[in-house]
C-alpha cells in the first residue's frame, strides 16, 4: 500500500498558506476563495479549504483519513461522516468552478488522493508554505452545495435553470437496488454476532418500505454476501464494536455504483438495552439519504408500511389541526393563549405516541412543537435554535422511517434544510417528492414557494402560491403568500391591494401591521408609508397595536428626511429588550426570533445607522435567517447604496459558500426575468410571467375583487 511521505498530519493554518495554482484555478487559502481564469470566484468553508490544501500538498500521494483528521480537525474525534461530507463537497467543486482542474479519488478503506487533471502525480508542484496575510475566516458550514437550480412546479425543474448536479433522481436508468452487507465485528467478541445479525435484519426490514428501492438480500437470520464492488446500485456496510464494555457503536457507510463512491457515513452509539433505538435511528438516517437520491415519482405507502392504530391516528390529526390554531394565535399577538393551546397539542400527540410510538402523525406534531418552541415545557428547557432543530429532525427522521412516502415528514425536513441548513437542492428534492406523493399538501406548496423565491425564481413560486390560494384560504400565513410573491415579482400595486384587504379583515394583527410597515421601509417608499399612516388613522378602530404602528411609521418617515433620532431610540430599546430576553422566546410576534434581527437591520439601515445595520445583518445570517427576500442581493428592496458599498456588507454574502450560491442563483434568475430586481446602476426589472401563469393570476385577482364587492 502506498503511504504518504509528506507529513500530512501537520496542522494546516490557512492564514499562513500562500495562494497557489491547482490546474486552471487559483486557490487562496487565507481568504477561502477559489477563482477560475474567467474571473469567477467561489467562497468555500475553512474546513473544506484545509482538506483541499492537505490533499494538494501530498503531491498526488494517498492521504489517510487519520492524517486528514490530524491536520484539518486538530486530531479531535470526529465522525466518518464529517470527513466524507467534505470529500463529497470537493468532488462537487471539481465538477463546478474547478471543472477540468483536478480530480478526487477515494481508495476504499485506504484514503484519498487528489490529482491535477492530465498530470502525473509526481510532477505536480507542491503547495507553498509561505506567509500570507491573515484574513477573516468564514463560520464553518454543515453543508455546501454547488451552483444548481431549484426545481419549479410539482413535476419538474424549471427549464431555464441547471439540473441538480450529480443527482441520481434525474436519471431513471440508474440501478436502484440496495445490498446490505453483514456487519464486521470483533472476532474476539462472539456475542456481537447475534446483535449484528438482528441489526442487519432490522435495517433490511425498514429499507424495504422505501418506494422505488429494490432491497436485495437474504432470508432473516442468514449471513449476507458482501456487496460486489463492481455491481451497480447502492451498498450499505459497516462495523459493530464495543468501544467500552457497556457501550455499542454501529458505524454504517452508504456507497453507490462501480468504484464504491461513498455517499454518506454515520456512527450510532447506545447501551445494549437501547439496541432497538440505535437500529431505528440508523434506519431513519439511511432512509433520509436514500430518499434524496431516488427518482421523484408517485410513492404512496407501501404494503408493509407501519400503520399505527386508528385512535392514535385520530389523536395526531386533532393535534395537527390545533397546531394551526397555535400559530394563528401567535400571529395575533396572543402569546399566552398560544402556549396554553400548544400544551394541549403536546398532550394529544403524547397520547397518540403512547398508543403507537412510531405513528408518523404524532411524530410530526411533536417535531413542529419542538422546532418552533411553542409549548411551556419546551420553552422551559431554554434550548438554542440549533438544539430545537436537531431534536425536531430526530423526530422527523423517525416519521420518515415509519412511512418513507410521508409527505408531511418530507415537507418539514425539506423546510429545515431550507431554513436552517441552506441545503437548497436537497430541500427541492424533498419538496418535489412530497408534492408528487400528496399534490394537495398545503404546507409543501407554502414552504416550497418560499424556497423558490429565496433562490430568485418568483415565477415558479407564483405557481405554488396560486395553488395554495386555491387549496387553503383560511390562515393568515397562507393567505399572505400571494401578496408576498406578487411583491417579489414586481407587482407592487396588486400586492399592496391584497395586503390592505387582509388588514381590513384583521385590523389588530400585530404580525400584519408590522409586515406592511417594514416592506415599505425596506423600499424606502415615503409615499406608500404616508398612505399607510393615513389609512390607519382614518380607520374606525384604534388599539395599542395600531397606535404602535403609527408611531413607528412616523419615526421612519422622519428618518427618511434626515431626522432619525426617534426611530433610532425605538430600535435601541427593542434591541436591548431582545438581547436581554435570551432564549425565553423562540418566536416573537409570530416570527422566528432570529428573523427579527434581519428586520431590525432594515430599519437601522433606514435610519442611516449602517454600522449597527451590518452588525445585526451579520447576526441574522449567522443564525441562517434570510428573512425579507426583497432585501437580499438582486431583490427590488435592497439596503441603502452607501451600506451596500461597505466592504463588510459585501463580505457577508461571500463568506458561506451556500449563501454565495443562493446569491448567484438570484442574479441569474433576475437576468432571466424570473424575479424583480434593482440593479447596481439603479435600473429595475420585473419578473415576466408566461401567458398561462398570468391568466391564472388574473383570474384569481378578479375572483378576489368580486368577493370583496359582494361582501
XYZ file of C-alpha atoms in Angstrom:
711
model
C 0.000 0.000 0.000
C 1.380 3.407 -0.940
C 1.930 5.652 2.025
C 2.055 9.431 2.140
C 5.594 10.657 2.881
C 4.803 14.352 3.005
C 3.836 14.880 6.616
C 0.150 15.449 6.032
C -0.575 15.129 9.717
C 0.934 18.585 10.307
C -1.685 21.204 11.277
C -2.794 23.413 8.389
C -3.003 27.114 9.255
C -4.816 28.740 6.360
C -3.595 32.230 7.208
C -0.010 31.078 6.527
C -0.622 29.319 3.215
C 0.198 31.454 0.173
C -2.051 31.371 -2.900
C -1.281 28.593 -5.402
C -2.469 27.223 -8.727
C -4.351 23.970 -8.996
C -4.893 23.186 -12.634
C -6.930 26.013 -14.140
C -7.938 27.631 -10.839
C -6.225 29.911 -8.348
C -6.594 28.820 -4.728
C -6.392 31.456 -1.967
C -6.379 29.582 1.370
C -6.205 32.655 3.589
C -9.399 34.015 2.019
C -11.106 30.619 1.476
C -11.584 31.505 -2.190
C -11.353 29.606 -5.481
C -11.013 31.700 -8.661
C -11.022 30.407 -12.245
C -9.422 32.048 -15.270
C -12.728 33.642 -16.252
C -12.650 35.623 -13.011
C -15.481 33.712 -11.328
C -14.978 33.376 -7.570
C -16.412 30.927 -5.093
C -16.024 31.005 -1.328
C -15.668 27.659 0.403
C -15.782 26.828 4.079
C -12.485 26.764 6.002
C -12.567 23.045 6.787
C -13.046 22.273 3.111
C -10.107 24.535 2.232
C -7.925 22.815 4.829
C -8.670 19.392 3.313
C -8.033 20.725 -0.196
C -4.652 22.082 0.922
C -3.766 18.806 2.661
C -4.537 16.784 -0.454
C -2.787 19.193 -2.804
C 0.270 19.281 -0.527
C 0.545 15.493 -0.797
C 1.697 15.795 -4.458
C -0.566 13.014 -5.671
C 0.186 10.628 -2.799
C -2.551 8.995 -0.747
C -3.664 10.836 2.378
C -5.316 8.668 5.007
C -8.431 9.652 6.896
C -6.429 9.795 10.138
C -3.931 12.188 8.559
C -6.751 14.468 7.431
C -8.278 14.456 10.903
C -4.887 15.283 12.433
C -4.115 18.151 10.065
C -7.582 19.616 9.498
C -9.547 18.797 12.666
C -6.665 19.124 15.110
C -6.825 15.419 15.894
C -10.235 15.755 17.551
C -12.605 12.808 17.488
C -14.923 13.361 14.531
C -17.372 11.088 12.774
C -16.561 9.425 9.494
C -19.448 11.401 8.099
C -17.620 14.679 8.753
C -14.673 13.677 6.565
C -16.825 12.044 3.900
C -19.011 15.130 3.657
C -16.024 17.384 2.968
C -14.655 14.969 0.371
C -18.055 14.882 -1.342
C -18.102 18.683 -1.467
C -14.625 18.729 -3.006
C -15.861 16.364 -5.690
C -18.665 18.803 -6.447
C -16.125 21.632 -6.533
C -14.030 19.632 -9.011
C -17.067 19.380 -11.266
C -18.153 23.013 -10.801
C -15.946 26.108 -10.787
C -12.813 23.898 -10.868
C -14.024 21.691 -13.725
C -11.052 20.230 -15.590
C -8.568 21.316 -12.919
C -8.280 18.356 -10.582
C -9.826 15.022 -9.732
C -10.702 13.480 -6.379
C -10.145 9.783 -5.858
C -11.355 7.664 -2.942
C -9.489 4.460 -2.240
C -11.911 2.488 -0.063
C -10.537 1.796 3.426
C -7.192 3.360 2.457
C -7.557 7.106 1.945
C -7.919 9.870 -0.614
C -5.849 11.261 -3.459
C -6.017 14.483 -5.469
C -4.518 14.636 -8.938
C -4.301 17.602 -11.249
C -6.158 16.702 -14.438
C -3.790 15.405 -17.127
C -0.722 15.489 -14.910
C 1.387 12.727 -13.471
C 1.165 12.978 -9.680
C 4.944 13.005 -9.421
C 5.190 16.202 -11.495
C 2.645 18.259 -9.558
C 4.080 21.319 -7.803
C 3.800 21.369 -4.020
C 1.621 23.875 -2.198
C 3.932 26.572 -0.842
C 4.012 27.095 2.913
C 4.733 30.826 2.781
C 3.475 33.610 4.973
C 0.221 35.129 3.805
C -1.759 37.976 5.332
C -4.294 36.883 7.893
C -7.901 37.013 6.758
C -11.259 36.634 8.444
C -12.312 33.016 8.391
C -15.856 32.074 7.468
C -18.028 30.327 10.000
C -17.931 26.574 9.297
C -20.950 25.265 7.401
C -22.620 21.922 7.796
C -23.394 21.607 4.119
C -22.074 23.285 0.964
C -23.906 22.822 -2.311
C -22.632 23.931 -5.701
C -24.390 26.040 -8.314
C -27.566 24.117 -9.110
C -31.014 25.404 -9.973
C -34.098 24.972 -7.856
C -36.948 22.914 -9.224
C -40.259 24.501 -10.050
C -43.822 23.216 -10.046
C -44.796 19.765 -8.868
C -43.496 17.554 -11.628
C -40.230 19.008 -12.988
C -37.468 21.577 -12.571
C -37.823 24.865 -14.415
C -36.447 24.838 -17.933
C -34.326 27.977 -17.519
C -32.096 26.626 -14.728
C -29.408 23.996 -14.483
C -30.280 20.496 -13.272
C -29.262 19.210 -9.869
C -25.576 18.373 -10.162
C -24.881 14.700 -9.740
C -28.480 13.914 -8.861
C -29.378 10.317 -9.452
C -33.039 11.293 -9.275
C -32.737 12.852 -12.718
C -31.702 9.576 -14.374
C -34.253 6.757 -14.073
C -31.854 4.334 -15.764
C -29.566 4.233 -12.726
C -29.723 0.987 -10.733
C -31.997 1.418 -7.687
C -31.083 -1.829 -5.966
C -29.677 -1.891 -2.451
C -27.433 -4.516 -0.913
C -26.796 -4.647 2.828
C -23.597 -6.410 3.820
C -23.012 -8.343 7.010
C -21.552 -6.090 9.690
C -17.898 -6.526 10.519
C -17.431 -7.476 14.161
C -14.564 -8.208 16.517
C -13.816 -11.918 16.126
C -12.879 -11.991 19.789
C -16.388 -10.943 20.852
C -18.725 -13.664 19.527
C -21.689 -12.212 21.445
C -21.755 -9.375 18.922
C -22.615 -11.827 16.153
C -26.290 -12.157 17.066
C -26.621 -8.393 17.625
C -25.062 -7.760 14.200
C -27.482 -10.163 12.513
C -30.577 -8.659 14.139
C -29.334 -5.177 13.231
C -28.965 -6.098 9.554
C -32.410 -7.705 9.613
C -33.889 -4.555 11.153
C -32.219 -2.320 8.560
C -33.393 -4.506 5.718
C -36.970 -4.604 7.022
C -37.108 -0.811 7.276
C -35.433 -0.082 3.936
C -37.762 -2.493 2.128
C -40.540 0.069 2.698
C -38.771 2.798 0.675
C -40.744 3.286 -2.580
C -38.637 2.847 -5.712
C -35.878 0.894 -3.936
C -35.228 -2.811 -4.515
C -33.555 -4.326 -1.477
C -31.527 -7.349 -2.486
C -30.887 -9.679 0.347
C -31.386 -12.767 2.267
C -33.793 -14.600 4.464
C -33.804 -13.286 8.048
C -31.139 -14.907 10.169
C -28.862 -15.913 7.258
C -25.492 -14.364 6.567
C -25.348 -11.897 3.724
C -22.856 -11.942 0.907
C -20.591 -8.857 0.895
C -21.532 -6.425 -1.880
C -19.775 -6.799 -5.203
C -17.747 -3.587 -5.706
C -18.301 -3.845 -9.462
C -22.085 -4.082 -9.131
C -24.378 -1.112 -9.554
C -26.933 0.257 -7.135
C -26.418 1.186 -3.519
C -24.466 -0.702 -0.866
C -24.607 -0.479 2.912
C -21.815 -1.924 5.001
C -20.419 -1.190 8.413
C -18.994 -2.347 11.698
C -20.339 -3.129 15.145
C -17.935 -2.800 18.070
C -17.862 -2.269 21.817
C -15.825 0.918 22.438
C -16.326 0.237 26.161
C -17.685 -2.889 27.867
C -21.122 -1.307 28.343
C -21.467 0.537 25.003
C -22.216 -0.424 21.399
C -21.127 1.561 18.365
C -22.652 0.965 14.949
C -20.859 2.589 12.008
C -22.533 2.491 8.592
C -21.471 3.575 5.133
C -23.669 4.122 2.063
C -21.884 3.786 -1.272
C -23.011 3.697 -4.867
C -22.097 2.034 -8.130
C -18.891 0.938 -9.714
C -15.900 2.325 -7.862
C -17.576 2.244 -4.465
C -18.220 6.006 -4.273
C -19.114 6.874 -0.710
C -22.276 8.940 -0.360
C -22.702 9.018 3.402
C -21.453 7.525 6.632
C -22.589 7.774 10.219
C -21.995 6.391 13.684
C -24.591 5.471 16.312
C -23.866 4.762 19.976
C -26.062 3.013 22.536
C -26.052 0.794 25.579
C -27.255 -2.776 24.838
C -30.687 -2.073 26.335
C -31.144 0.707 23.724
C -30.317 -1.544 20.768
C -33.750 -1.098 19.169
C -33.436 2.697 19.348
C -29.998 2.542 17.748
C -31.314 0.361 14.929
C -34.279 2.697 14.430
C -32.066 5.798 14.256
C -29.681 4.118 11.815
C -32.572 3.101 9.544
C -34.031 6.607 9.694
C -30.722 8.179 8.691
C -30.287 5.764 5.778
C -33.835 6.330 4.551
C -33.313 10.102 4.572
C -30.170 9.740 2.446
C -31.810 7.324 0.007
C -34.969 9.373 -0.484
C -32.775 12.323 -1.508
C -31.292 10.204 -4.296
C -34.198 8.133 -5.573
C -36.336 9.128 -8.585
C -39.134 11.558 -7.912
C -42.355 9.757 -8.694
C -45.552 8.505 -7.113
C -44.710 6.627 -3.963
C -47.605 6.166 -1.611
C -47.467 3.979 1.491
C -46.157 0.528 0.679
C -47.865 -2.687 1.694
C -45.549 -3.136 4.649
C -45.533 0.459 5.909
C -46.105 0.885 9.638
C -49.770 1.667 10.175
C -50.478 2.550 13.789
C -53.938 2.133 15.291
C -56.964 4.300 14.355
C -57.164 6.043 17.726
C -53.523 7.109 17.502
C -54.242 8.480 14.031
C -57.314 10.389 15.256
C -55.386 11.946 18.123
C -52.481 13.013 15.925
C -54.821 14.538 13.314
C -56.631 16.502 16.023
C -53.290 17.705 17.349
C -52.154 18.701 13.859
C -55.263 20.806 13.268
C -54.808 22.539 16.634
C -51.208 23.385 15.678
C -52.652 25.725 13.055
C -54.650 27.454 15.782
C -51.487 27.836 17.869
C -49.755 29.652 15.008
C -52.842 31.799 14.364
C -52.874 32.963 17.987
C -49.177 33.817 17.824
C -49.749 35.912 14.699
C -52.498 37.735 16.570
C -50.168 38.524 19.460
C -51.899 36.120 21.875
C -48.735 34.502 23.204
C -50.171 33.121 26.449
C -53.223 31.610 24.756
C -50.981 30.107 22.080
C -48.711 28.442 24.640
C -51.657 27.062 26.598
C -53.088 25.583 23.416
C -49.651 24.196 22.482
C -49.634 22.341 25.814
C -52.916 20.675 24.836
C -51.476 19.791 21.426
C -48.429 18.227 23.089
C -50.660 16.155 25.359
C -52.693 14.861 22.396
C -49.538 13.982 20.454
C -48.089 12.232 23.504
C -51.255 10.131 23.860
C -51.040 9.256 20.174
C -47.425 8.121 20.527
C -48.201 6.164 23.672
C -50.623 4.070 21.595
C -48.330 3.874 18.538
C -44.755 5.033 19.291
C -43.840 5.286 15.601
C -47.051 6.970 14.419
C -45.824 9.475 11.783
C -48.583 11.984 12.539
C -47.731 12.188 16.225
C -44.012 12.445 15.494
C -44.579 15.272 13.006
C -46.686 17.224 15.508
C -44.041 16.800 18.213
C -41.418 17.979 15.706
C -43.469 21.110 14.946
C -43.837 21.944 18.633
C -40.143 21.364 19.248
C -38.790 23.266 16.268
C -40.997 26.300 16.945
C -40.579 26.260 20.728
C -44.307 26.601 21.332
C -45.225 24.705 24.493
C -44.341 25.717 28.058
C -42.333 22.520 28.509
C -40.081 23.295 25.539
C -39.702 26.957 26.485
C -38.618 25.917 29.998
C -35.705 23.961 28.524
C -34.204 27.190 27.091
C -32.862 25.399 24.034
C -30.940 27.169 21.309
C -32.426 27.270 17.832
C -29.995 24.594 16.680
C -30.845 22.322 19.600
C -34.541 22.587 18.846
C -33.940 21.929 15.148
C -31.759 18.898 15.866
C -34.394 17.383 18.137
C -37.102 18.060 15.579
C -35.016 16.396 12.870
C -34.680 13.265 15.004
C -38.460 13.041 15.287
C -38.989 13.669 11.575
C -36.489 11.005 10.571
C -38.403 8.544 12.725
C -41.613 9.570 10.947
C -39.970 9.039 7.563
C -38.758 5.621 8.712
C -42.325 4.667 9.644
C -43.624 5.815 6.260
C -40.922 6.653 3.668
C -43.578 8.254 1.451
C -44.973 10.509 4.194
C -45.419 13.945 2.605
C -45.720 15.777 5.941
C -42.389 14.452 7.210
C -40.688 15.137 3.866
C -42.048 18.682 3.809
C -40.810 19.506 7.281
C -37.361 18.017 6.719
C -37.166 19.996 3.478
C -38.202 23.167 5.285
C -35.470 22.633 7.868
C -32.991 22.167 5.016
C -34.263 25.450 3.552
C -34.409 27.463 6.719
C -31.632 26.156 8.936
C -29.119 24.400 6.662
C -29.325 26.235 3.328
C -29.333 22.851 1.592
C -31.198 24.298 -1.357
C -31.177 21.302 -3.674
C -31.843 18.653 -1.046
C -34.823 20.757 0.060
C -36.011 20.970 -3.551
C -35.801 17.199 -3.943
C -37.835 16.524 -0.818
C -40.461 19.154 -1.637
C -40.919 17.592 -5.055
C -41.165 14.107 -3.543
C -43.770 15.391 -1.081
C -45.885 17.068 -3.767
C -45.830 14.038 -6.036
C -46.965 11.873 -3.123
C -49.539 14.438 -1.973
C -50.235 17.158 -4.557
C -52.669 18.903 -2.189
C -50.188 19.244 0.682
C -50.637 22.898 1.594
C -47.528 23.055 3.800
C -45.388 21.797 0.905
C -46.779 24.421 -1.501
C -46.285 27.150 1.112
C -42.702 26.287 2.069
C -41.616 25.377 -1.470
C -42.843 28.729 -2.794
C -40.594 30.484 -0.271
C -37.609 28.317 -1.197
C -38.076 29.132 -4.879
C -38.413 32.839 -4.091
C -35.274 32.710 -1.934
C -33.362 31.467 -4.973
C -34.940 34.125 -7.186
C -37.460 32.037 -9.107
C -40.581 34.055 -8.316
C -42.299 32.772 -11.456
C -42.265 29.191 -10.171
C -43.032 30.460 -6.669
C -46.142 32.193 -8.006
C -47.330 28.889 -9.467
C -47.311 27.363 -5.978
C -48.779 30.500 -4.385
C -51.781 30.311 -6.720
C -52.225 26.618 -5.973
C -52.026 27.407 -2.261
C -54.680 30.104 -2.676
C -56.997 27.516 -4.187
C -56.279 24.847 -1.559
C -56.114 26.852 1.673
C -57.612 30.283 2.186
C -58.110 30.382 5.929
C -54.917 31.055 7.857
C -53.018 34.318 7.562
C -49.581 32.830 6.848
C -51.076 31.002 3.867
C -53.101 33.989 2.665
C -50.178 36.433 2.592
C -48.100 34.114 0.414
C -49.764 35.503 -2.718
C -49.115 39.202 -1.945
C -45.566 38.339 -0.903
C -44.878 36.644 -4.236
C -46.534 39.498 -6.122
C -44.252 41.924 -4.325
C -41.129 39.888 -5.140
C -42.188 39.697 -8.787
C -42.538 43.484 -9.034
C -46.365 43.615 -8.943
C -46.352 46.143 -6.097
C -49.794 47.701 -6.583
C -51.545 44.334 -6.701
C -49.556 43.163 -3.677
C -50.498 46.188 -1.583
C -54.147 45.848 -2.559
C -54.172 42.322 -1.168
C -52.216 43.313 1.949
C -54.752 46.039 2.745
C -57.649 43.653 2.183
C -56.081 41.330 4.737
C -55.639 44.235 7.129
C -59.312 45.171 6.821
C -60.193 41.660 7.973
C -57.559 41.681 10.765
C -57.066 45.333 11.785
C -55.342 44.463 15.065
C -52.935 41.837 13.708
C -49.523 42.863 15.006
C -47.882 40.472 12.537
C -49.628 42.021 9.541
C -49.268 45.617 10.729
C -45.518 45.142 11.183
C -45.064 43.375 7.839
C -46.698 46.147 5.820
C -44.595 48.690 7.709
C -41.201 47.139 7.103
C -41.821 46.145 3.491
C -42.478 49.864 2.815
C -39.421 50.870 4.866
C -37.256 48.361 3.000
C -38.265 50.018 -0.294
C -37.833 53.457 1.308
C -41.301 54.226 -0.040
C -42.233 57.523 1.631
C -45.417 57.903 -0.397
C -46.559 54.411 0.474
C -45.690 54.862 4.144
C -47.606 58.161 4.343
C -50.623 56.493 2.732
C -50.328 53.670 5.265
C -50.416 56.135 8.170
C -53.464 57.892 6.707
C -55.230 54.585 6.252
C -54.560 53.564 9.861
C -55.583 56.955 11.268
C -58.808 57.038 9.271
C -59.906 53.619 10.490
C -62.757 53.429 12.959
C -60.852 51.056 15.227
C -57.872 52.160 17.279
C -55.913 49.985 19.702
C -52.393 49.532 21.048
C -51.125 47.635 18.001
C -52.356 50.301 15.579
C -51.056 53.163 17.743
C -47.692 51.395 17.963
C -47.568 51.051 14.166
C -48.494 54.684 13.508
C -45.746 55.893 15.868
C -43.163 53.672 14.209
C -44.234 54.786 10.722
C -43.884 58.447 11.670
C -40.428 57.816 13.111
C -39.392 56.082 9.871
C -40.774 58.933 7.766
C -38.692 61.388 9.802
C -35.617 59.187 9.318
C -36.114 59.216 5.546
C -35.787 63.027 5.513
C -32.717 63.146 7.724
C -34.150 63.082 11.249
C -33.529 59.521 12.503
C -33.408 60.195 16.254
C -36.910 58.934 17.088
C -36.523 55.736 15.034
C -33.068 55.015 16.469
C -34.432 55.403 20.005
C -37.215 52.911 19.253
C -34.801 50.429 17.702
C -32.249 50.721 20.517
C -34.932 49.950 23.113
C -36.194 46.952 21.160
C -32.714 45.571 20.552
C -31.840 45.861 24.246
C -35.045 44.012 25.155
C -34.343 41.366 22.505
C -30.851 40.700 23.856
C -31.986 40.682 27.475
C -34.737 38.153 26.767
C -32.213 35.478 25.776
C -33.769 32.154 24.822
C -37.124 32.648 26.514
C -38.950 33.044 23.184
C -38.349 31.036 20.050
C -40.932 33.152 18.244
C -41.689 36.862 18.649
C -44.947 38.224 17.306
C -45.404 35.090 15.241
C -41.949 35.255 13.634
C -38.909 33.152 14.386
C -36.752 35.012 16.884
C -33.710 35.212 14.602
C -35.765 36.817 11.812
C -36.340 39.892 13.973
C -32.634 40.733 13.620
C -32.965 40.880 9.832
C -35.923 43.266 10.111
C -34.104 45.466 12.636
C -31.161 45.639 10.215
C -33.550 47.013 7.564
C -34.820 49.647 9.998
C -31.342 50.682 11.183
C -30.387 50.999 7.509
C -33.349 53.345 7.003
C -32.082 55.405 9.937
C -28.601 55.672 8.374
C -27.070 53.607 11.182
C -25.100 51.426 8.784
C -22.616 50.031 11.316
C -25.416 48.747 13.521
C -27.381 47.528 10.498
C -24.408 45.495 9.231
C -23.804 44.059 12.705
C -27.411 42.901 13.000
C -27.467 41.553 9.462
C -24.312 39.625 10.333
C -26.039 38.142 13.379
C -29.129 37.260 11.353
C -27.110 35.492 8.655
C -25.076 33.605 11.254
C -28.426 32.388 12.600
C -29.262 31.452 8.973
C -32.059 33.979 8.612
C -32.567 35.416 5.122
C -35.988 36.614 6.150
C -37.031 39.500 3.928
C -36.292 38.179 0.456
C -36.803 41.507 -1.321
C -33.786 42.862 0.585
C -31.422 40.062 -0.372
C -28.950 40.790 -3.191
C -30.756 41.107 -6.528
C -34.057 41.884 -4.856
C -36.088 45.026 -5.504
C -35.863 46.425 -1.961
C -32.082 46.496 -1.420
C -30.296 48.045 1.525
C -29.207 51.685 1.029
C -26.450 52.167 -1.606
C -23.975 53.560 0.932
C -24.436 50.444 3.044
C -24.071 48.173 0.023
C -20.709 49.769 -0.832
C -19.282 48.909 2.590
C -16.763 46.019 2.207
C -18.136 44.456 5.386
C -21.598 44.291 3.849
C -20.251 42.767 0.650
C -18.268 40.172 2.609
C -21.411 38.949 4.390
C -22.729 37.367 1.201
C -19.459 35.627 0.274
C -18.318 34.066 3.497
C -20.558 30.992 3.280
C -20.498 29.057 0.017
C -24.159 28.088 0.343
C -25.218 31.706 0.680
C -22.903 32.766 -2.144
C -24.533 30.053 -4.253
C -28.013 31.423 -3.466
C -26.905 34.955 -4.364
C -25.516 33.745 -7.694
C -28.757 31.935 -8.457
C -30.697 35.098 -7.621
C -28.535 37.077 -10.054
C -29.135 34.586 -12.854
C -32.853 34.437 -12.065
C -33.171 38.228 -12.183
C -31.310 38.296 -15.509
C -33.782 35.716 -16.823
C -36.713 37.883 -15.603
C -37.779 35.275 -13.059
C -37.905 37.933 -10.315
C -37.965 41.669 -9.771
C -34.586 43.329 -9.139
C -32.957 46.705 -8.630
C -29.510 46.681 -10.241
C -26.353 48.465 -9.138
C -26.910 51.264 -11.675
C -30.353 51.956 -10.233
C -32.354 50.372 -13.048
C -35.175 47.997 -12.142
C -36.628 44.951 -13.866
C -39.743 42.947 -13.101
C -40.495 39.263 -13.458
C -42.040 38.117 -16.719
C -44.932 35.697 -16.275
C -45.752 33.214 -19.034
C -49.215 33.786 -20.526
C -50.781 30.767 -18.840
C -49.500 31.829 -15.413
C -50.591 35.442 -15.959
C -54.064 34.228 -16.931
C -54.284 32.155 -13.729
C -53.158 35.147 -11.678
C -55.645 37.495 -13.338
C -58.473 35.035 -12.715
C -57.583 34.777 -9.016
C -57.306 38.561 -8.588
C -60.648 39.072 -10.329
C -62.226 36.471 -8.074
C -60.841 38.272 -5.011
C -62.266 41.588 -6.279
C -65.686 40.043 -6.884
C -65.702 38.503 -3.426
C -64.776 41.835 -1.873
C -67.514 43.602 -3.824
C -70.067 41.018 -2.795
C -69.019 41.392 0.821
